Coordinates of C-alpha atoms in Angstrom, one line a residue:
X1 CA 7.3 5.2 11.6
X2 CA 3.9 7.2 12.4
X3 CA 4.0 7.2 15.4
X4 CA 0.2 5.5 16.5
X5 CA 1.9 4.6 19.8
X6 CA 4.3 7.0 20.2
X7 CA 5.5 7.5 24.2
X8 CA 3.2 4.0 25.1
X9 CA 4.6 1.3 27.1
X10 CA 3.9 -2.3 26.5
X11 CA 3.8 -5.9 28.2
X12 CA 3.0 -8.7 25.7
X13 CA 3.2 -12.0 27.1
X14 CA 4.0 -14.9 25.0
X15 CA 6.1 -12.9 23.1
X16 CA 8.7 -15.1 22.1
X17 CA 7.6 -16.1 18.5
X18 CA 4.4 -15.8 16.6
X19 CA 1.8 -13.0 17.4
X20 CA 3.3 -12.2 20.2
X21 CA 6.4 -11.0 18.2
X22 CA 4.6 -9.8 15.7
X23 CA 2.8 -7.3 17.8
X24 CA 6.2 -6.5 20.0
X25 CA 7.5 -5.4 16.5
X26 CA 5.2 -3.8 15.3
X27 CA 4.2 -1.9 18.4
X28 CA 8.0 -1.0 18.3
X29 CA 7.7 0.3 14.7
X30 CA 4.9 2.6 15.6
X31 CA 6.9 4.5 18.6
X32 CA 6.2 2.5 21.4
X33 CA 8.9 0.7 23.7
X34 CA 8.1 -3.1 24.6
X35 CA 8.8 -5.5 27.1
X36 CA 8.6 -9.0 25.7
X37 CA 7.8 -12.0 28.9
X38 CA 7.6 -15.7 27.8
X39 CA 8.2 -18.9 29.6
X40 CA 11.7 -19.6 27.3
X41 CA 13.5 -16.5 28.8
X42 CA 16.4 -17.1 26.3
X43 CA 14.2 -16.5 23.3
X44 CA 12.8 -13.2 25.0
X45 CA 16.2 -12.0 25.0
X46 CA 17.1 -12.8 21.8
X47 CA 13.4 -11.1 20.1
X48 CA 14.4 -8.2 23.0
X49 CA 18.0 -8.0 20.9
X50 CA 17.1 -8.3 17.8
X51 CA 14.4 -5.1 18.0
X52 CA 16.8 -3.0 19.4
X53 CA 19.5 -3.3 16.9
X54 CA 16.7 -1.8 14.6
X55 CA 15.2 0.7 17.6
X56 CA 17.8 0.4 20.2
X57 CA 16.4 1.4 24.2
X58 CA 12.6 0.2 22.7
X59 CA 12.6 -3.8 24.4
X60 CA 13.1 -5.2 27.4
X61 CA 12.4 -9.1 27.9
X62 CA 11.9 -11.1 30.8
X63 CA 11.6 -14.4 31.7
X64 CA 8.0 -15.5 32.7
X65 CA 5.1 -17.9 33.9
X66 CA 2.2 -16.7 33.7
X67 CA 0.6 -19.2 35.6
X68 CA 2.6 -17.7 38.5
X69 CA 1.5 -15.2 40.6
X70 CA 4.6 -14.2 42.5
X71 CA 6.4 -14.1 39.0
X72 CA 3.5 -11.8 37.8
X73 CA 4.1 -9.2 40.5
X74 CA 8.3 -8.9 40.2
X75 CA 7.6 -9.2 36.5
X76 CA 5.4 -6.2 36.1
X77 CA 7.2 -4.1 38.7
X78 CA 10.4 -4.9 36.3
X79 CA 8.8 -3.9 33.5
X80 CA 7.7 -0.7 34.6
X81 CA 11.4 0.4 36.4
X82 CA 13.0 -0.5 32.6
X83 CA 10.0 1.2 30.6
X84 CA 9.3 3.9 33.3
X85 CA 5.3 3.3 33.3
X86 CA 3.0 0.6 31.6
X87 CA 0.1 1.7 29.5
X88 CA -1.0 -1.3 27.8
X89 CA -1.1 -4.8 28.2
X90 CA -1.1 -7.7 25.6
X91 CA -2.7 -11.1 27.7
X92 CA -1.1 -13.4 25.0
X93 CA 0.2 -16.1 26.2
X94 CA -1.8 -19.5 25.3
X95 CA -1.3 -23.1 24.8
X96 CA -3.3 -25.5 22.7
X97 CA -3.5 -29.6 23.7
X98 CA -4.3 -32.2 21.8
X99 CA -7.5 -33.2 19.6
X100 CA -9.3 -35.1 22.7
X101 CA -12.9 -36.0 23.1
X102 CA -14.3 -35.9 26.4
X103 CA -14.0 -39.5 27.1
X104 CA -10.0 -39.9 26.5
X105 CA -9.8 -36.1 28.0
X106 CA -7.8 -35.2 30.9
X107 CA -8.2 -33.4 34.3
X108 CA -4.3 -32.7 33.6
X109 CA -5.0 -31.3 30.0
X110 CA -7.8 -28.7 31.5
X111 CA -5.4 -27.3 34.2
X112 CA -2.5 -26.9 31.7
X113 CA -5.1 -24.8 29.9
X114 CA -6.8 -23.2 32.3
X115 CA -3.8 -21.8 34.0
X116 CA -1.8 -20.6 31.3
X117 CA -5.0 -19.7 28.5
X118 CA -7.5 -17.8 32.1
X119 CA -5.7 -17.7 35.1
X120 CA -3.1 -15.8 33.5
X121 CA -5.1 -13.1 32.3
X122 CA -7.0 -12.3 35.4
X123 CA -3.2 -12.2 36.9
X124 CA -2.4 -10.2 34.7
X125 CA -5.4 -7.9 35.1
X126 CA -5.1 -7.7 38.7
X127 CA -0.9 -7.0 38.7
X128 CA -1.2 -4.7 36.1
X129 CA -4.3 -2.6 37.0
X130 CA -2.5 -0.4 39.4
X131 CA 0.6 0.7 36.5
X132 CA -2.3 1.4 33.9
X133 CA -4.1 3.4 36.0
X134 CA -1.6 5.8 36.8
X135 CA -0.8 5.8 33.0
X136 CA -4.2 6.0 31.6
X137 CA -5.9 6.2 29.1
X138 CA -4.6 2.7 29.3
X139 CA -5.3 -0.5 27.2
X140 CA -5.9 -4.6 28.3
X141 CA -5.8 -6.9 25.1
X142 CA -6.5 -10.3 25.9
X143 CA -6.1 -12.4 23.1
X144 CA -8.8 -14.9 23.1
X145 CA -9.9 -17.0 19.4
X146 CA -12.6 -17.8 18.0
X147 CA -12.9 -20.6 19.0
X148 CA -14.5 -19.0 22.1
X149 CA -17.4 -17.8 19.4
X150 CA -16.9 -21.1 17.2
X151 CA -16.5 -24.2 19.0
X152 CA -14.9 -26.8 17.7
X153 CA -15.0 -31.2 18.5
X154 CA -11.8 -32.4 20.6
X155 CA -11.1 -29.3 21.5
X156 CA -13.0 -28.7 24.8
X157 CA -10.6 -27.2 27.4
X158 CA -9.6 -24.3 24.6
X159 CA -12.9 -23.8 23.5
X160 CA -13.9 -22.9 27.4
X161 CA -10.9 -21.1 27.7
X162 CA -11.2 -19.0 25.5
X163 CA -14.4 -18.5 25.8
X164 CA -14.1 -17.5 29.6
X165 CA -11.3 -15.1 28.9
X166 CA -14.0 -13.4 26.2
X167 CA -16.7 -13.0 29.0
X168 CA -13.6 -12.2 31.7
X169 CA -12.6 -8.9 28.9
X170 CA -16.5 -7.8 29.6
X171 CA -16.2 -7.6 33.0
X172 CA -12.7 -6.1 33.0
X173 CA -14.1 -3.3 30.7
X174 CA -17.4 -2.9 32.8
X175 CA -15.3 -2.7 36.3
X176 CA -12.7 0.0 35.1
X177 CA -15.6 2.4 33.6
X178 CA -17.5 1.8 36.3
X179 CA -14.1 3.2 38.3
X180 CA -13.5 5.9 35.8
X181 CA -10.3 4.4 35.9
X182 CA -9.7 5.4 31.6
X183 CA -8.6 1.5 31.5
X184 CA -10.2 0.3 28.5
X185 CA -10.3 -3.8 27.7
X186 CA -10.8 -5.4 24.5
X187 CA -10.5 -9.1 23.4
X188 CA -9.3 -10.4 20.1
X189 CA -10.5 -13.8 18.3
X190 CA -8.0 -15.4 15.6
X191 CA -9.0 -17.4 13.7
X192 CA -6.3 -20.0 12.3
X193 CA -2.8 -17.8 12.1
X194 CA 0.3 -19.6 11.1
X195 CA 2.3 -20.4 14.2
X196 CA 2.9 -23.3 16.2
X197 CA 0.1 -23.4 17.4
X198 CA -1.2 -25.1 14.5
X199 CA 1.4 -28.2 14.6
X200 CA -1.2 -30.4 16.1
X201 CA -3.1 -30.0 12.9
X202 CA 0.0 -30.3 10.3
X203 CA 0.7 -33.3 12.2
X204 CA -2.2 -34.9 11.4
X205 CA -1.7 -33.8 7.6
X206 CA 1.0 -36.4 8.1
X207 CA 3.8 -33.0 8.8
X208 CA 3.2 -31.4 5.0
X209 CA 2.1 -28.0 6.8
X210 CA 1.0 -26.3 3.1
X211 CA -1.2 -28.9 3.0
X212 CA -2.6 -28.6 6.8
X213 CA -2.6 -25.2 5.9
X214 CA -5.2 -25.8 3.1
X215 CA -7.6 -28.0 4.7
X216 CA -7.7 -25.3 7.2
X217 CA -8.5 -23.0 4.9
X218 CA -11.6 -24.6 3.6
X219 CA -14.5 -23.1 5.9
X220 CA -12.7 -19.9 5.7
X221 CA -14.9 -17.6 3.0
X222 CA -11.3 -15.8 1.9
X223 CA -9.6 -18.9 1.2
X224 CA -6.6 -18.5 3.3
X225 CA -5.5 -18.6 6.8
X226 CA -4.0 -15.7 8.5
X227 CA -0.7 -14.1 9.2
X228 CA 0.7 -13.1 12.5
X229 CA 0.7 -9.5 11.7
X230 CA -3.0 -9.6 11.0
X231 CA -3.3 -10.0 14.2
X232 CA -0.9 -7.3 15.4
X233 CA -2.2 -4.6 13.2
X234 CA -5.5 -5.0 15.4
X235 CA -3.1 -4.7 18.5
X236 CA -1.9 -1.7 17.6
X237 CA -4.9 0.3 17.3
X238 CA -6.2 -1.1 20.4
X239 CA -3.0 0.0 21.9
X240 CA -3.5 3.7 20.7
X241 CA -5.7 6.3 21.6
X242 CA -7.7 5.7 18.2
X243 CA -9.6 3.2 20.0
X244 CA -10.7 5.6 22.9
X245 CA -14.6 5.0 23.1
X246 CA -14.0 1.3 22.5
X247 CA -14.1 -1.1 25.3
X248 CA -15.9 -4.5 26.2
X249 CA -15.5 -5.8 22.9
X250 CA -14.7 -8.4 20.8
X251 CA -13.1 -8.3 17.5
X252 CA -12.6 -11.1 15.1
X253 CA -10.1 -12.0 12.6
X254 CA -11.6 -14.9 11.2
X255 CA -11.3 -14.1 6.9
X256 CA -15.4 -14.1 7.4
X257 CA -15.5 -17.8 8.9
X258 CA -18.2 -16.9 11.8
X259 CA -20.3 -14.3 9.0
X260 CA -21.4 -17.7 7.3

């Protein structure tokens, strides 16, 4: 352990699997305690468990949706009695749909989208402003992808998703230095990281995922995709006070797909 985010307290959303355990363990590693939400409470408990058997007192989990205000508000104010405060928050939570052109596409499909991928970020914002505040200097990620740089046919709802919540970080940023509030809010653009959120695209490589994986990797200049704790790396320094003078910006982990 170094220590990078030693004494900082930590809501990641989405935490159950995939980046957003990465970063819970990794943020854990590096001296901060964690409190892991997800819609599949059982799961949060189980991440929550298996981090403190390593780092026992350093998670707390929570059962969440984010598309829920009410929930927000009880879950945050849970949070902070475990942790004691909360100085940075991880937006992660997101869903994909399926490969739909506009014509087949779905006023259903958009909502799912827009109210777990947006909505849940300005929730998030607005429930959690108050805590960060008083813990400052304080950190929003919102994890957005780049597919809000790089859009993509079929994919129309998560391209303007994520491209709202990448504008939606700006503002965020702009409003809390404005404030002085020490609040500083960053987003983060993946490009294709191996979790589930892929399936879509290994089932249409007929379920051989190494070869999804490949095809993938093709308009990516380093060849591969990327790894969960590529992303949380990133998290981490956004999480510390390394990142103190950065705010309002975007920062891609795309293996140089968007330098071509």
């Amino acid at each position: 352990m170094t220590g990078r985010v030693a004494g900082k307290t930590a809501m990641i959303t989405g935490a159950a699997g995939g980046l957003g355990e990465a970063m819970a363990r990794m943020l854990v590693r590096e001296g901060a305690r964690v409190a892991v939400t997800d819609i599949d409470g059982a799961r949060a408990e189980a991440l929550a468990a298996s981090i403190n058997a390593e780092t026992p007192g350093s998670a707390f989990a929570f059962q969440h949706d984010v598309a829920d205000e009410a929930r927000w508000a009880a879950v945050v104010a849970e949070a902070v009695a475990a942790m004691g405060s909360l100085s940075v928050l991880v937006n992660n939570a997101g869903v994909g749909g399926p490969l739909t052109f506009v014509e087949d596409d779905t006023v259903e499909n958009w909502q799912r989208q827009f109210d777990i991928n947006l909505k849940s970020v300005m929730l998030g914002a607005k429930h959690g402003m108050p805590h960060l505040r008083a813990a400052a200097p304080a950190s929003i990620v919102n994890i957005s992808s780049i597919a809000a740089l790089a859009a993509g046919p079929g994919m129309g709802a998560y391209n303007a998703t994520k491209a709202a919540v990448w504008m939606y970080t700006k503002t965020l940023a702009l409003e809390a230095a404005k404030k002085d509030w020490n609040v500083r809010c960053n987003s983060v653009h993946p490009v294709f990281i191996k979790t589930p959120i892929l399936d879509p695209f290994v089932a249409m490589a007929g379920g051989d995922e190494a070869t999804a994986h490949q095809k993938l990797a093709r308009g990516i200049p380093l060849k591969r995709i990327g790894e969960p704790d590529d992303v949380a790396y990133l998290v981490v320094y956004l999480a510390s006070d390394e990142s103190k003078f950065v705010t309002g910006s975007e920062f891609k982990i795309d293996g140089g797909m968007t330098a071509q």
